[in-house]
Amino acid sequence: MFLSAVLGPLATLNPNKLQVLGGASQQLSCLHTSISLDDKHWEKNNRKVYPPQLPEEPRRPAEVYHSRRQIKYSKDKMWYLAKMIKGMSIDEAIAQLEFNDKKGAKVMREVLLEAQEMAVKNHNVEYKSNLYVAESFSGKGQYLKRIRYHGRGMFGIMDKVYCHYFVKLVEGVPPKPEERTGFDQAKEYVQGLKNRTIIHSL
Amino acid sequence: MWCFKPERIYPEAAFHLPYNWGKMATSLTRTFGSLRIVARRGLKNAELALNIQHPGPLFLPVRTKKRHFIPPAVGMKGKKEENPEAKARAAGIVFRQQYLERPINIACSAGVFDPYIPPEGDARLSTLSKEGLRQRTEQIRQSAASQLAIRKVKEYDSQFSTKTFAEQAQEIFIEAHNALTQFNKEKLHSLVTERCYPEMTRGNRYKTIRWRFVESLEPPRVVHARCPDMVTKGNLYGQVTVRMHSKQTLAIYDRFGRLMLGSEEQPKDVLEYLVIERHLVNPYSRWRLHGKIVPSWAPPKDPVIKTVAIPGPELKPWEEFDALNYEVPKPAAVQWNK
């Protein structure tokens, strides 16, 4: 069964495509063009479309944004795990989380696997191992409030904590963190001292 | 302006409540005690706000005491929802009769009925040989059912003719694909039926498509026609198959601007069988692209510019996967409608 195509006079600009066009459409780009209320900002990054690359340009690495909302875990406890896997390649990250005893590690591992699958299926990523975790952080979710009963008729408000977890996977080899030795730091310090000048002097 | 200030509105509360109310543990009885006193006082003072000399507002909203935060779950015990429908009816609100059915307009048929089977070797043989000549001069008159269908179409559309229709069909095709590259939804819906639209646009929303029609190698020909009817007997849809041989360039770029398929400079020779459809009974209907027929002898398409993992065979726990002797299963060569 097919519904008749009754589309009113919609704007020709596709509301979901944040395409980088030039000229006239820049006037409309300041308008709020999103329709749905459920979409949060992090997931919208997945809808960004880049213009086709010329053959001389270096190949742009694919980026996949994924998140999970309202995880029943503390955001501060989640931060430790997020900081641990930041910068790791995806296989390493998944392996580390698998053998971590924390509750958040299980959820985080599921999120990473989902993101990996999404990257291969929807975002034209060639090799599923060729990804690394570029950004990973946790945020506060919406808390539920309950009463915690104390003695002598006193009460406190108990927060049932929830957190969000955000991850960004980028295609390619994970970048090596720059290793700065003590000698390098000392050299920079001395250079800074040497760069000092006295202004308005003779 | 003179503002009525009630006296001593927050005596106990001001003493007991610290600055950060929500966080500290506070006595329940103390909270409610002060509330009760203040509420009574607050209301009383507000009603006596009349002063004849300086007529202020008749009823000043007096700020009640800020209550301690009590989570909503506490007060919700034992609240059963009464029937809201009966209440609305008692209040006098009349609801319109709700129909469980909903009218649906079907503007296109579900598929290609009685599809045209293109003869094997079409457009492969040179035009100088006997076989080639025979193919080229093959006329639609050979098929009786097609003739019947064309006669039916001419009943509803008097200006229909097979000679002009082929050109029209090619124009529709070119315009539809141009609309697809710009992703102009309304134009695409007017040029392409509802059945064909998802097939054309699935997965393409975040991709950039560059398509160009270079030239037509052979004039397009009408090869097949059918007039099926859906649901009721008189509800006729006309489906006409047009054969066209042309040169086209296609390049698909993914979300990041990387080339996924095809190339922009290299044109390819394409032999296509398009199915164009129109809802004949509707006087405002248009001829729209309904689908394509891919014959069973069609050459395989170009591979995608990436390596894809093919799922291996299902193994029992004791079996091992023999990579050297494993043959990738090839799909069966069947004609299918796109």
Short mmCIF file of N, CA, C and O in Angstrom, two decimals, chain A residues 2-86:
data_model
loop_
_atom_site.label_atom_id
_atom_site.label_comp_id
_atom_site.label_asym_id
_atom_site.label_seq_id
_atom_site.Cartn_x
_atom_site.Cartn_y
_atom_site.Cartn_z
N PHE A 2 0.56 2.17 -0.79
CA PHE A 2 1.39 3.38 -0.84
C PHE A 2 0.51 4.61 -0.59
O PHE A 2 -0.58 4.70 -1.10
N LEU A 3 1.00 5.51 0.21
CA LEU A 3 0.29 6.76 0.46
C LEU A 3 0.58 7.72 -0.67
O LEU A 3 1.67 7.71 -1.22
N SER A 4 -0.37 8.51 -1.01
CA SER A 4 -0.11 9.48 -2.08
C SER A 4 0.88 10.51 -1.60
O SER A 4 0.90 10.90 -0.43
N ALA A 5 1.70 10.94 -2.49
CA ALA A 5 2.80 11.85 -2.09
C ALA A 5 2.24 13.24 -1.89
O ALA A 5 2.18 14.02 -2.82
N VAL A 6 1.76 13.51 -0.68
CA VAL A 6 1.22 14.85 -0.41
C VAL A 6 2.28 15.61 0.38
O VAL A 6 2.33 15.52 1.60
N LEU A 7 3.14 16.27 -0.34
CA LEU A 7 4.15 17.07 0.35
C LEU A 7 3.83 18.52 0.10
O LEU A 7 3.74 18.95 -1.03
N GLY A 8 3.63 19.27 1.14
CA GLY A 8 3.32 20.68 0.97
C GLY A 8 4.53 21.43 0.43
O GLY A 8 5.57 20.85 0.16
N PRO A 9 4.39 22.68 0.28
CA PRO A 9 5.54 23.46 -0.23
C PRO A 9 6.66 23.54 0.79
O PRO A 9 6.76 24.47 1.58
N LEU A 10 7.49 22.52 0.80
CA LEU A 10 8.61 22.50 1.74
C LEU A 10 9.75 23.35 1.19
O LEU A 10 9.82 23.59 0.00
N ALA A 11 10.60 23.75 2.07
CA ALA A 11 11.79 24.46 1.60
C ALA A 11 12.67 23.50 0.84
O ALA A 11 12.76 22.33 1.16
N THR A 12 13.30 23.96 -0.17
CA THR A 12 14.15 23.06 -0.95
C THR A 12 15.38 22.65 -0.17
O THR A 12 16.01 21.67 -0.46
N LEU A 13 15.73 23.40 0.84
CA LEU A 13 16.90 23.04 1.64
C LEU A 13 16.54 21.84 2.51
O LEU A 13 15.61 21.87 3.26
N ASN A 14 17.28 20.80 2.41
CA ASN A 14 17.04 19.61 3.21
C ASN A 14 17.34 19.94 4.68
O ASN A 14 18.46 20.28 5.01
N PRO A 15 16.37 19.88 5.55
CA PRO A 15 16.60 20.38 6.91
C PRO A 15 17.65 19.60 7.67
O PRO A 15 18.26 20.10 8.59
N ASN A 16 17.88 18.35 7.33
CA ASN A 16 18.79 17.56 8.13
C ASN A 16 20.22 17.60 7.63
O ASN A 16 21.12 17.12 8.28
N LYS A 17 20.43 18.14 6.45
CA LYS A 17 21.77 18.13 5.89
C LYS A 17 22.46 19.45 6.21
O LYS A 17 22.07 20.48 5.74
N LEU A 18 23.47 19.41 7.02
CA LEU A 18 24.19 20.65 7.33
C LEU A 18 25.27 20.81 6.28
O LEU A 18 26.46 20.81 6.58
N GLN A 19 24.85 20.91 5.04
CA GLN A 19 25.85 20.92 3.97
C GLN A 19 26.53 22.27 3.89
O GLN A 19 25.92 23.32 4.08
N VAL A 20 27.80 22.21 3.61
CA VAL A 20 28.57 23.46 3.55
C VAL A 20 28.40 24.04 2.16
O VAL A 20 29.18 23.78 1.26
N LEU A 21 27.32 24.80 1.97
CA LEU A 21 27.10 25.43 0.67
C LEU A 21 27.52 26.88 0.76
O LEU A 21 27.67 27.44 1.84
N GLY A 22 27.63 27.50 -0.37
CA GLY A 22 28.03 28.91 -0.34
C GLY A 22 26.90 29.80 -0.79
O GLY A 22 25.85 29.34 -1.20
N GLY A 23 27.06 31.07 -0.68
CA GLY A 23 26.13 32.03 -1.28
C GLY A 23 24.81 32.15 -0.55
O GLY A 23 24.78 32.42 0.65
N ALA A 24 23.72 31.95 -1.27
CA ALA A 24 22.39 32.29 -0.75
C ALA A 24 22.01 31.49 0.47
O ALA A 24 21.35 31.99 1.36
N SER A 25 22.43 30.24 0.54
CA SER A 25 21.98 29.42 1.65
C SER A 25 22.60 29.86 2.97
O SER A 25 22.16 29.47 4.03
N GLN A 26 23.63 30.70 2.92
CA GLN A 26 24.23 31.13 4.19
C GLN A 26 23.26 31.99 4.98
O GLN A 26 23.32 32.05 6.19
N GLN A 27 22.33 32.66 4.27
CA GLN A 27 21.35 33.46 5.00
C GLN A 27 20.42 32.58 5.78
O GLN A 27 19.95 32.92 6.85
N LEU A 28 20.12 31.38 5.24
CA LEU A 28 19.17 30.51 5.90
C LEU A 28 19.83 29.67 6.97
O LEU A 28 19.17 29.03 7.76
N SER A 29 21.17 29.62 6.97
CA SER A 29 21.82 28.68 7.87
C SER A 29 21.65 29.09 9.33
O SER A 29 21.86 28.30 10.22
N CYS A 30 21.27 30.35 9.58
CA CYS A 30 21.08 30.74 10.97
C CYS A 30 19.72 30.33 11.50
O CYS A 30 19.46 30.41 12.67
N LEU A 31 18.81 29.91 10.59
CA LEU A 31 17.48 29.50 11.03
C LEU A 31 17.56 28.15 11.73
O LEU A 31 18.36 27.31 11.38
N HIS A 32 16.68 27.97 12.69
CA HIS A 32 16.62 26.69 13.38
C HIS A 32 15.83 25.74 12.51
O HIS A 32 14.63 25.85 12.39
N THR A 33 16.50 24.83 11.85
CA THR A 33 15.82 24.01 10.87
C THR A 33 15.56 22.58 11.34
O THR A 33 15.13 21.75 10.59
N SER A 34 15.84 22.28 12.57
CA SER A 34 15.63 20.90 13.02
C SER A 34 14.18 20.73 13.45
O SER A 34 13.60 21.60 14.06
N ILE A 35 13.58 19.57 13.11
CA ILE A 35 12.16 19.38 13.40
C ILE A 35 11.98 18.59 14.70
O ILE A 35 11.21 18.93 15.55
N SER A 36 12.75 17.50 14.84
CA SER A 36 12.48 16.59 15.95
C SER A 36 13.06 17.14 17.24
O SER A 36 14.06 17.84 17.25
N LEU A 37 12.42 16.79 18.36
CA LEU A 37 12.87 17.28 19.65
C LEU A 37 13.75 16.28 20.37
O LEU A 37 14.33 16.58 21.39
N ASP A 38 13.79 15.02 19.87
CA ASP A 38 14.55 14.01 20.58
C ASP A 38 16.03 14.08 20.26
O ASP A 38 16.84 13.58 21.01
N ASP A 39 16.40 14.64 19.14
CA ASP A 39 17.79 14.60 18.72
C ASP A 39 18.64 15.54 19.54
O ASP A 39 18.34 16.72 19.63
N LYS A 40 19.68 15.00 20.10
CA LYS A 40 20.59 15.83 20.85
C LYS A 40 21.77 16.22 19.98
O LYS A 40 21.98 15.66 18.91
N HIS A 41 22.59 17.14 20.47
CA HIS A 41 23.61 17.74 19.62
C HIS A 41 24.69 16.75 19.19
O HIS A 41 25.15 16.80 18.05
N TRP A 42 25.06 15.87 20.06
CA TRP A 42 26.18 14.98 19.73
C TRP A 42 25.86 14.09 18.54
O TRP A 42 26.66 13.89 17.66
N GLU A 43 24.61 13.57 18.51
CA GLU A 43 24.25 12.68 17.41
C GLU A 43 24.10 13.46 16.11
O GLU A 43 24.25 12.89 15.03
N LYS A 44 23.79 14.75 16.21
CA LYS A 44 23.62 15.52 14.98
C LYS A 44 24.93 15.66 14.23
O LYS A 44 24.93 15.95 13.04
N ASN A 45 26.05 15.49 14.93
CA ASN A 45 27.33 15.59 14.23
C ASN A 45 27.47 14.53 13.17
O ASN A 45 28.26 14.68 12.23
N ASN A 46 26.71 13.45 13.32
CA ASN A 46 26.79 12.38 12.33
C ASN A 46 26.12 12.75 11.03
O ASN A 46 26.21 12.00 10.06
N ARG A 47 25.38 13.86 11.02
CA ARG A 47 24.66 14.19 9.80
C ARG A 47 25.43 15.20 8.95
O ARG A 47 24.95 15.62 7.92
N LYS A 48 26.58 15.60 9.40
CA LYS A 48 27.32 16.62 8.64
C LYS A 48 27.85 16.00 7.36
O LYS A 48 28.50 14.96 7.38
N VAL A 49 27.60 16.68 6.24
CA VAL A 49 28.07 16.17 4.94
C VAL A 49 29.13 17.11 4.42
O VAL A 49 28.92 18.31 4.34
N TYR A 50 30.26 16.58 4.04
CA TYR A 50 31.34 17.39 3.47
C TYR A 50 31.23 17.36 1.96
O TYR A 50 30.78 16.38 1.38
N PRO A 51 31.66 18.42 1.28
CA PRO A 51 31.63 18.39 -0.19
C PRO A 51 32.67 17.41 -0.71
O PRO A 51 33.65 17.12 -0.02
N PRO A 52 32.46 16.91 -1.94
CA PRO A 52 33.39 15.90 -2.47
C PRO A 52 34.81 16.44 -2.55
O PRO A 52 35.03 17.60 -2.89
N GLN A 53 35.75 15.58 -2.24
CA GLN A 53 37.15 15.98 -2.24
C GLN A 53 37.73 15.89 -3.63
O GLN A 53 37.38 15.01 -4.41
N LEU A 54 38.66 16.78 -3.92
CA LEU A 54 39.38 16.69 -5.19
C LEU A 54 40.41 15.57 -5.09
O LEU A 54 40.85 15.24 -4.00
N PRO A 55 40.84 15.02 -6.25
CA PRO A 55 41.76 13.87 -6.16
C PRO A 55 43.12 14.19 -5.55
O PRO A 55 43.80 13.30 -5.05
N GLU A 56 43.53 15.50 -5.56
CA GLU A 56 44.86 15.79 -5.01
C GLU A 56 44.85 15.87 -3.50
O GLU A 56 45.87 15.72 -2.86
N GLU A 57 43.67 16.14 -2.91
CA GLU A 57 43.62 16.35 -1.47
C GLU A 57 43.88 15.06 -0.72
O GLU A 57 43.52 13.98 -1.20
N PRO A 58 44.46 15.17 0.48
CA PRO A 58 44.63 13.94 1.29
C PRO A 58 43.27 13.44 1.76
O PRO A 58 42.37 14.22 2.03
N ARG A 59 43.17 12.13 1.85
CA ARG A 59 41.89 11.51 2.17
C ARG A 59 41.42 11.90 3.57
O ARG A 59 42.15 11.75 4.54
N ARG A 60 40.21 12.38 3.64
CA ARG A 60 39.70 12.86 4.93
C ARG A 60 39.34 11.66 5.80
O ARG A 60 38.60 10.78 5.35
N PRO A 61 39.80 11.59 7.04
CA PRO A 61 39.46 10.43 7.87
C PRO A 61 38.00 10.49 8.32
O PRO A 61 37.48 11.55 8.63
N ALA A 62 37.36 9.32 8.36
CA ALA A 62 35.94 9.27 8.74
C ALA A 62 35.81 9.47 10.25
O ALA A 62 36.64 9.02 11.02
N GLU A 63 34.74 10.18 10.66
CA GLU A 63 34.48 10.41 12.08
C GLU A 63 33.10 9.89 12.40
O GLU A 63 32.15 10.20 11.68
N VAL A 64 33.02 9.16 13.48
CA VAL A 64 31.72 8.61 13.89
C VAL A 64 31.45 9.07 15.31
O VAL A 64 32.28 8.88 16.19
N TYR A 65 30.29 9.66 15.53
CA TYR A 65 29.91 10.13 16.87
C TYR A 65 28.85 9.20 17.41
O TYR A 65 27.88 8.89 16.72
N HIS A 66 29.00 8.77 18.65
CA HIS A 66 27.99 7.91 19.26
C HIS A 66 27.88 8.26 20.73
O HIS A 66 28.85 8.77 21.33
N SER A 67 26.73 7.98 21.30
CA SER A 67 26.55 8.26 22.72
C SER A 67 25.50 7.33 23.27
O SER A 67 24.76 6.68 22.54
N ARG A 68 25.48 7.24 24.60
CA ARG A 68 24.39 6.55 25.25
C ARG A 68 23.91 7.43 26.40
O ARG A 68 24.72 7.97 27.14
N ARG A 69 22.60 7.54 26.52
CA ARG A 69 22.04 8.47 27.50
C ARG A 69 21.45 7.72 28.67
O ARG A 69 21.02 6.58 28.55
N GLN A 70 21.46 8.43 29.82
CA GLN A 70 20.80 7.92 31.02
C GLN A 70 21.31 6.53 31.41
O GLN A 70 20.55 5.57 31.55
N ILE A 71 22.65 6.45 31.61
CA ILE A 71 23.24 5.21 32.12
C ILE A 71 23.17 5.31 33.64
O ILE A 71 23.51 6.34 34.22
N LYS A 72 22.78 4.22 34.28
CA LYS A 72 22.63 4.25 35.74
C LYS A 72 24.02 4.08 36.38
O LYS A 72 24.39 2.99 36.80
N TYR A 73 24.76 5.19 36.40
CA TYR A 73 26.12 5.16 36.93
C TYR A 73 26.52 6.59 37.21
O TYR A 73 25.90 7.53 36.72
N SER A 74 27.51 6.77 38.03
CA SER A 74 27.91 8.13 38.37
C SER A 74 28.81 8.71 37.30
O SER A 74 29.66 8.01 36.76
N LYS A 75 28.67 10.01 37.03
CA LYS A 75 29.47 10.60 35.96
C LYS A 75 30.94 10.70 36.39
O LYS A 75 31.83 10.62 35.56
N ASP A 76 31.18 10.84 37.65
CA ASP A 76 32.57 10.93 38.11
C ASP A 76 33.25 9.59 38.02
O ASP A 76 34.42 9.50 37.63
N LYS A 77 32.51 8.52 38.32
CA LYS A 77 33.11 7.18 38.19
C LYS A 77 33.30 6.84 36.73
O LYS A 77 34.27 6.20 36.33
N MET A 78 32.38 7.28 35.89
CA MET A 78 32.48 7.01 34.45
C MET A 78 33.68 7.74 33.86
O MET A 78 34.30 7.28 32.92
N TRP A 79 33.99 8.92 34.45
CA TRP A 79 35.09 9.71 33.91
C TRP A 79 36.40 8.94 33.94
O TRP A 79 37.22 9.05 33.04
N TYR A 80 36.61 8.17 35.00
CA TYR A 80 37.87 7.44 35.10
C TYR A 80 38.05 6.50 33.92
O TYR A 80 39.13 6.40 33.32
N LEU A 81 36.96 5.80 33.57
CA LEU A 81 37.05 4.87 32.44
C LEU A 81 37.21 5.62 31.13
O LEU A 81 38.00 5.22 30.25
N ALA A 82 36.47 6.73 31.00
CA ALA A 82 36.55 7.49 29.75
C ALA A 82 37.96 8.03 29.54
O ALA A 82 38.49 8.00 28.43
N LYS A 83 38.57 8.50 30.61
CA LYS A 83 39.95 9.02 30.51
C LYS A 83 40.93 7.91 30.19
O LYS A 83 41.93 8.12 29.52
N MET A 84 40.61 6.72 30.66
CA MET A 84 41.53 5.59 30.40
C MET A 84 41.58 5.26 28.92
O MET A 84 42.65 5.04 28.36
N ILE A 85 40.41 5.19 28.25
CA ILE A 85 40.43 4.72 26.86
C ILE A 85 40.66 5.83 25.86
O ILE A 85 40.77 5.57 24.67
N LYS A 86 40.75 7.07 26.34
CA LYS A 86 40.94 8.16 25.39
C LYS A 86 42.28 8.01 24.68
O LYS A 86 43.32 7.85 25.33
#
